[in-house]
Coordinates of C-alpha atoms and ligand atoms in Angstrom, one line a residue:
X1 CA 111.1 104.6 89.3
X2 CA 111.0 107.2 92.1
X3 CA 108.3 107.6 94.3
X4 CA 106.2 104.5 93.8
X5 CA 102.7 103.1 95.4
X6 CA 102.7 100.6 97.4
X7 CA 98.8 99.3 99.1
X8 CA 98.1 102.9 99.0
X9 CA 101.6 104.3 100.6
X10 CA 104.3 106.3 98.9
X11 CA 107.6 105.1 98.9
X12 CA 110.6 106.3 97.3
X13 CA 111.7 103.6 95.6
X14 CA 111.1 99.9 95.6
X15 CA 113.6 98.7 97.8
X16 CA 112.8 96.9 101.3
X17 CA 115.1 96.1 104.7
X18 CA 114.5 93.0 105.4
X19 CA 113.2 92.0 109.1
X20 CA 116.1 91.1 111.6
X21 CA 118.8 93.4 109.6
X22 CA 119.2 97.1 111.4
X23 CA 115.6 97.1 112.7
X24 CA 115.7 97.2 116.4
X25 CA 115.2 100.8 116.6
X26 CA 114.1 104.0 115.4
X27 CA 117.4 105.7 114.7
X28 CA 119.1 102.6 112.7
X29 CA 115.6 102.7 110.9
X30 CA 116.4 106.3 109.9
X31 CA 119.7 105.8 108.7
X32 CA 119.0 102.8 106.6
X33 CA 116.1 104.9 104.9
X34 CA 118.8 107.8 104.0
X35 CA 121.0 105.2 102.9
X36 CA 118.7 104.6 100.1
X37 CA 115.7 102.1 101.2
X38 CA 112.2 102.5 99.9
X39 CA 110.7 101.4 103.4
X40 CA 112.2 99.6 106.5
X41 CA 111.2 96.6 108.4
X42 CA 111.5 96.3 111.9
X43 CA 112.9 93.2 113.7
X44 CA 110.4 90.7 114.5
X45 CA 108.5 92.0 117.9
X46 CA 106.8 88.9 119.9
X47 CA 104.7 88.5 122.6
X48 CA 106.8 88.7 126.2
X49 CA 110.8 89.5 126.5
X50 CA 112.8 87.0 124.9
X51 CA 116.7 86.6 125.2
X52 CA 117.3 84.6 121.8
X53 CA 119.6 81.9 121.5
X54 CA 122.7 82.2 123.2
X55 CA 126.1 82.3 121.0
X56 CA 127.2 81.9 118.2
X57 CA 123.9 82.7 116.7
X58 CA 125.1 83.7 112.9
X59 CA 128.0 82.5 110.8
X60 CA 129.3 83.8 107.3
X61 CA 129.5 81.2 105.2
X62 CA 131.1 83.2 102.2
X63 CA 128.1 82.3 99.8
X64 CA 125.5 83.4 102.4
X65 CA 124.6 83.3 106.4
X66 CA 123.7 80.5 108.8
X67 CA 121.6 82.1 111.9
X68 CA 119.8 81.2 114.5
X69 CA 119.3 84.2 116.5
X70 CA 116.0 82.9 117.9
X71 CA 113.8 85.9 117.8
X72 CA 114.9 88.3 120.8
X73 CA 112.5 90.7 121.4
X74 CA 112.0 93.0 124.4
X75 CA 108.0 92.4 123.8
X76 CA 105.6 94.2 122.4
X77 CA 104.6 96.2 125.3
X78 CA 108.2 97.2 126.4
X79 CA 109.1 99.7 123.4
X80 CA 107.6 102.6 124.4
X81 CA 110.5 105.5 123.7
X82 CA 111.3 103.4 120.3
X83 CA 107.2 103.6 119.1
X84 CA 107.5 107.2 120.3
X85 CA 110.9 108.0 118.1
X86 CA 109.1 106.5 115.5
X87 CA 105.9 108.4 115.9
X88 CA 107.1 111.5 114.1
X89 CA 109.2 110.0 112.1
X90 CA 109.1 111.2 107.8
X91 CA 109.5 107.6 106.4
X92 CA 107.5 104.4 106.1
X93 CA 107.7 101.6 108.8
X94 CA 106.4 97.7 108.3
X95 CA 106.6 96.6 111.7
X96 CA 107.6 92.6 111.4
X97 CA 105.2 90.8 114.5
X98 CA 105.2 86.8 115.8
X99 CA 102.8 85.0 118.1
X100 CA 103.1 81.4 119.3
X101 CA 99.6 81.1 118.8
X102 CA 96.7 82.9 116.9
X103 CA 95.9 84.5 120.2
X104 CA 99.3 86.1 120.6
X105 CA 99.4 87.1 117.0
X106 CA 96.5 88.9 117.1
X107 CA 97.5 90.5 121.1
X108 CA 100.6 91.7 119.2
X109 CA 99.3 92.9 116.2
X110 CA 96.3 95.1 117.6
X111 CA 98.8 96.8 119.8
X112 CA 101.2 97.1 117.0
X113 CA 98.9 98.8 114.9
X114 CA 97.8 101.6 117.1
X115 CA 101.3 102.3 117.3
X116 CA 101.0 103.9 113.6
X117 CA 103.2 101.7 111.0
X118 CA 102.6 101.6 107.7
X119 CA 102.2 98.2 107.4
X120 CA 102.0 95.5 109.5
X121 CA 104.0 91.6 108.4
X122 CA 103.2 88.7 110.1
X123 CA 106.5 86.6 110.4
X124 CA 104.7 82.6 110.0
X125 CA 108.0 81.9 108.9
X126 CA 110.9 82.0 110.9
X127 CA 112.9 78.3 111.2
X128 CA 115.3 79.7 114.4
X129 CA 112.4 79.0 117.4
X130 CA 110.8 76.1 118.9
X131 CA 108.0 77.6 119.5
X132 CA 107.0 80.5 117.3
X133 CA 108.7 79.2 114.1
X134 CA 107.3 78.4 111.1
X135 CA 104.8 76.3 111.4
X136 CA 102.2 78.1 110.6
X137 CA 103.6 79.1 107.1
X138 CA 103.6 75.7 106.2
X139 CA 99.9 74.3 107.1
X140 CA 97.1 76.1 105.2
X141 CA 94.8 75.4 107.9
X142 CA 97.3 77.8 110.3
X143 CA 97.8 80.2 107.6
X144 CA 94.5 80.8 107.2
X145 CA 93.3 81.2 110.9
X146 CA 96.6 83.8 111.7
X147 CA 96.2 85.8 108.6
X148 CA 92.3 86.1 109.5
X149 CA 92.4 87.0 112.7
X150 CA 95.0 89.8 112.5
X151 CA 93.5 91.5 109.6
X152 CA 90.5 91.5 111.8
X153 CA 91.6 93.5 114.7
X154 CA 94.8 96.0 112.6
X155 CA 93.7 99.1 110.5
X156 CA 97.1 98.9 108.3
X157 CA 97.7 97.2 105.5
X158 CA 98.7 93.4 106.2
X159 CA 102.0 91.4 104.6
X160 CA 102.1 87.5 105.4
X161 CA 106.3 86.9 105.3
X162 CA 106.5 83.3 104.0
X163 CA 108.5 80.0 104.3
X164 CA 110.7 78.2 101.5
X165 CA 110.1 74.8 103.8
X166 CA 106.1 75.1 102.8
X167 CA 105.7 71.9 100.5
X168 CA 103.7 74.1 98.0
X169 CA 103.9 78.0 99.1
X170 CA 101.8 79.1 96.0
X171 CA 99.3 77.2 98.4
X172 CA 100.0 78.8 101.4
X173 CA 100.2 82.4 99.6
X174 CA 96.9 82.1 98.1
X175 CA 95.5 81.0 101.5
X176 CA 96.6 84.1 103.0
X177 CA 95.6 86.4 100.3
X178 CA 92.1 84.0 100.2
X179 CA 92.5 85.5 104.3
X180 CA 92.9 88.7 104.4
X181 CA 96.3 89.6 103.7
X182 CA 97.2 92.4 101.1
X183 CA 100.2 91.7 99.8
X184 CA 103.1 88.9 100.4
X185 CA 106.4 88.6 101.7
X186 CA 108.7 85.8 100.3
X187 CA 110.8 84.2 101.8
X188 CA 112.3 84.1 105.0
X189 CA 115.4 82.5 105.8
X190 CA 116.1 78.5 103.9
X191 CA 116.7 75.5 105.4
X192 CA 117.4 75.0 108.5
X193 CA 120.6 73.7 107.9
X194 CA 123.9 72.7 109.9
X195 CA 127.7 73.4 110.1
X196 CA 129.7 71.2 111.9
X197 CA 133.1 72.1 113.4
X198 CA 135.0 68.8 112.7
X199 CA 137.7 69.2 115.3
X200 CA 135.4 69.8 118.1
X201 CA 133.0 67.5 116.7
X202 CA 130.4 69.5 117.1
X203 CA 127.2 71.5 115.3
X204 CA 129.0 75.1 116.0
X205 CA 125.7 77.6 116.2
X206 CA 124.7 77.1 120.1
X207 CA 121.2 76.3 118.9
X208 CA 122.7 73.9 116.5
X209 CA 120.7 74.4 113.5
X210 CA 119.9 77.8 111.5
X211 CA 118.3 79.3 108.6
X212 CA 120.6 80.6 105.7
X213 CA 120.3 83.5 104.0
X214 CA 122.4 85.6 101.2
X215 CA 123.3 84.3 97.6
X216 CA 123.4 80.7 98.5
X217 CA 119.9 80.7 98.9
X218 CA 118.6 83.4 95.9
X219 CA 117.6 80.3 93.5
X220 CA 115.2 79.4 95.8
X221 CA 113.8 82.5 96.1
X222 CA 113.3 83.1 92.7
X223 CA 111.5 79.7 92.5
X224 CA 109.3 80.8 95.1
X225 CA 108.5 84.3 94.2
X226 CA 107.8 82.8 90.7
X227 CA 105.3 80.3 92.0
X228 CA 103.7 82.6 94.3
X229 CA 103.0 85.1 91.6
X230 CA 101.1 82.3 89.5
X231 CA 98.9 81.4 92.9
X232 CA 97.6 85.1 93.3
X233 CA 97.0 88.4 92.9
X234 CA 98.2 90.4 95.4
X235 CA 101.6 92.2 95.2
X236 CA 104.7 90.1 96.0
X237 CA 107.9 91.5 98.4
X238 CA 110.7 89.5 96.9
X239 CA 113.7 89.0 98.9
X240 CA 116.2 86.0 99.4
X241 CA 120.2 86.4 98.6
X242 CA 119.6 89.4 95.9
X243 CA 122.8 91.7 96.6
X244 CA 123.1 94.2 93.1
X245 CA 120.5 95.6 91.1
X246 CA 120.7 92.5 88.4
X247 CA 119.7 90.0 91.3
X248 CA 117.0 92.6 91.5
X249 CA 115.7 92.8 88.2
X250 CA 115.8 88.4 88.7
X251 CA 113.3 89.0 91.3
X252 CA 111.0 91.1 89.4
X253 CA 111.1 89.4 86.3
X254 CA 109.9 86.1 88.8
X255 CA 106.8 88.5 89.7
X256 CA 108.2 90.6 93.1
X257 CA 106.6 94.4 93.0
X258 CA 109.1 95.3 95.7
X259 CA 112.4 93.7 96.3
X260 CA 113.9 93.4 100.1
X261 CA 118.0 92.7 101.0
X262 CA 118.9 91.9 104.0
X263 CA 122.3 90.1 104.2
X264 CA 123.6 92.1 101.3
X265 CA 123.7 94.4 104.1
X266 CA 126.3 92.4 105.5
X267 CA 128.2 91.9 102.1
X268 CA 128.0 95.6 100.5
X269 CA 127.6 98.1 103.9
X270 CA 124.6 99.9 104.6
X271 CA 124.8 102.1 101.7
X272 CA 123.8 99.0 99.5
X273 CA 120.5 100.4 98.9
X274 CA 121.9 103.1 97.0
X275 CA 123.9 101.0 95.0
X276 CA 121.4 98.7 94.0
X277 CA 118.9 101.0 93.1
X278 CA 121.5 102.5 90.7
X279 CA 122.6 99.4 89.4
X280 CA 118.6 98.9 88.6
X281 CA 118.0 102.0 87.0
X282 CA 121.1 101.5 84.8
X283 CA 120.0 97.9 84.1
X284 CA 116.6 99.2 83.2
X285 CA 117.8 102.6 81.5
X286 CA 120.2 100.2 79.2
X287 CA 117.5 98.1 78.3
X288 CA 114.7 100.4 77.5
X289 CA 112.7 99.2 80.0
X290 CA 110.6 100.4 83.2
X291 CA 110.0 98.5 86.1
X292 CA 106.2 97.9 85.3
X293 CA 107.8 96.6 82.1
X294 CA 109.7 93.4 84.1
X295 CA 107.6 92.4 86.9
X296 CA 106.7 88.9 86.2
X297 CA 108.2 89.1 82.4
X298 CA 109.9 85.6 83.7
X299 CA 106.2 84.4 83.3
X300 CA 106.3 85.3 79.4
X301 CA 108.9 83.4 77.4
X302 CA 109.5 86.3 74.7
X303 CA 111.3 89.2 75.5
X304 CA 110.7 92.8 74.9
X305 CA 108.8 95.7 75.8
X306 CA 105.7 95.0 74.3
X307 CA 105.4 91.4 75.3
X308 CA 105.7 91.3 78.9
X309 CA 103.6 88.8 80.8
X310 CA 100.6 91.2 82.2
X311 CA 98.2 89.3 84.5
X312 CA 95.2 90.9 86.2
X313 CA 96.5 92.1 89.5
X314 CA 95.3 94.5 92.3
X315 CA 97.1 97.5 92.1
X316 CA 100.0 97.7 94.7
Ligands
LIG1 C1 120.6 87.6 111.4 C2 119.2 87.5 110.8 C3 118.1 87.8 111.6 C4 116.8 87.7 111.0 N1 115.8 88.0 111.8 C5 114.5 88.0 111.2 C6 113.4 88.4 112.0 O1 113.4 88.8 113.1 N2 112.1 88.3 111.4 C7 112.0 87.9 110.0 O2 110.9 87.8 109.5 N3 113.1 87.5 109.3 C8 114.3 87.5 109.9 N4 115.4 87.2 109.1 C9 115.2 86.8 107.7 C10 115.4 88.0 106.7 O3 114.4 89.0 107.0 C11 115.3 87.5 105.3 O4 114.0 87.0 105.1 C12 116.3 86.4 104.9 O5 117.6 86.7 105.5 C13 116.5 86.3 103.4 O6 116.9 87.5 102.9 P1 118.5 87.8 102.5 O7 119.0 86.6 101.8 O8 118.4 89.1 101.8 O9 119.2 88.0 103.9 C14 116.7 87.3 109.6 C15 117.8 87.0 108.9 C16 119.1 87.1 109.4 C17 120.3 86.8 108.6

């Protein structure tokens, strides 16, 4: 399972840092990819400097995360010494970008990609912001018109990051593949949802709602990665709660070609991407199986080696 293609790139193995988790800069990056990860994801970069929301902006829930961090960025054009640590750097980068509009998406994303990622994601997803939230990951319309434009103007692979809230995201997926976009990223955080604290009577994250992450919400990300993989054929990032290598093999058996964590993170240390990919090359070692063998097998009711659900699909 080492040293696998991914849209014409080499990682070392198939497992992703999710965006928002250790990716604000070049030296975290590093570590995480020594720790064991196939290929890190920066933090969301936007537009213009942006605070975030102001505290509490995540709570452990035990079963998963409520956040609502609310995007902080010091803007795309302010990270000049972190795109220069990352310039030489000897692992892959997908550099996670917002707009608030397909004219910011696309003034983000040209400058991001002559910075030199690997690949660039386009977060249409993101349920923490008034203003550059999801909304266009849940219109087909928007989709469209974002994931056209920036593979216009970037010469790096493009990765649309997707929305559970989407009323059908098969829809929106195969609208962004339909677009442009060469592979897909499912899904960001659930929800948005609400804890209150009862003796103060009030929502306790400042920005009173958030989206929630980790095992609570890994169901639904199955579900969607499943659906997804039935609406097109571009290779699928699964993430969404998966925290040990069987949670992995869930996701690629519902169609993912790479699988991401990023509040496992929280749950296991950094060093989780080591133990997951171990877990998944026992789990797959056990069974007899490689990981070719499993992607989508969830699509094929019969088990076994030989009967594995094998669609048409671009190469990853
Ligand atoms: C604290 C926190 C910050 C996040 N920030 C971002 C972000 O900047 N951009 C983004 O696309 N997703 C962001 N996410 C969503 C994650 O990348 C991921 O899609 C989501 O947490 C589901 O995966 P998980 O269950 O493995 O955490 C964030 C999640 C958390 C918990």
């Amino acid at each position: 399972m080492d040293n696998i293609t991914f849209l014409g790139k080499q990682l070392k193995n198939p497992l992703v840092l999710a965006s928002g988790i250790l990716g604000n800069n070049a030296k975290i990056l590093e570590r995480v990819h020594k720790a064991g990860c196939g290929l890190v994801t920066l933090k969301s970069i936007g537009p213009a400097p942006r605070d975030g929301h102001r505290n509490p902006t995540v709570i452990d829930l035990g079963g998963g995360m409520i956040n609502a961090v609310g995007l902080p960025t010091p803007g795309y054009d302010h990270m000049d010494a972190e795109w220069q640590a990352l310039a030489d750097r000897d692992f892959p980068v997908n550099a996670s970008i917002y707009g608030g509009s397909v004219a910011e998406f696309v003034k983000v994303a040209q400058f991001v990609s002559d910075q030199g990622p690997d690949f660039i994601e386009i977060n249409i997803s993101c349920p923490n912001s008034d203003h550059h939230g999801m909304l266009f990951g849940v219109d087909e319309k928007a989709a469209f018109a974002v994931t056209n434009a920036v593979k216009k103007v970037i010469s790096v692979p493009l990765i649309a990051k997707l929305t559970p809230a989407a009323p059908d995201i098969g829809k929106i997926a195969k609208v962004c593949e339909d677009a442009g976009a060469d592979a897909i990223c499912a899904i960001n955080t659930a929800g948005p949802g609400m804890v209150i604290d009862i003796e103060a009577r009030t929502p306790v994250l400042a920005f009173k709602k958030g989206g929630l992450s980790g095992p609570m919400i890994k169901p639904v990300a199955v579900r969607c990665v499943y659906d997804i993989y039935r609406a097109v054929s571009i290779p699928i990032i699964g993430l969404g709660g998966v925290t040990t290598g069987e949670d992995a093999v869930e996701m690629f058996m519902a169609g993912a070609t790479l699988v991401g964590m990023g509040s496992a993170v929280r749950y296991r240390g950094i060093h989780v991407f080591d133990l997951v990919y171990r877990e998944l090359t026992d789990w797959l070692a056990a069974h007899h199986f490689t990981r070719d063998d499993i992607i989508g097998a969830a699509h094929n009711p019969i088990a076994g080696p030989d009967s594995t659900a094998k669609k048409s699909r671009k190469t990853p």
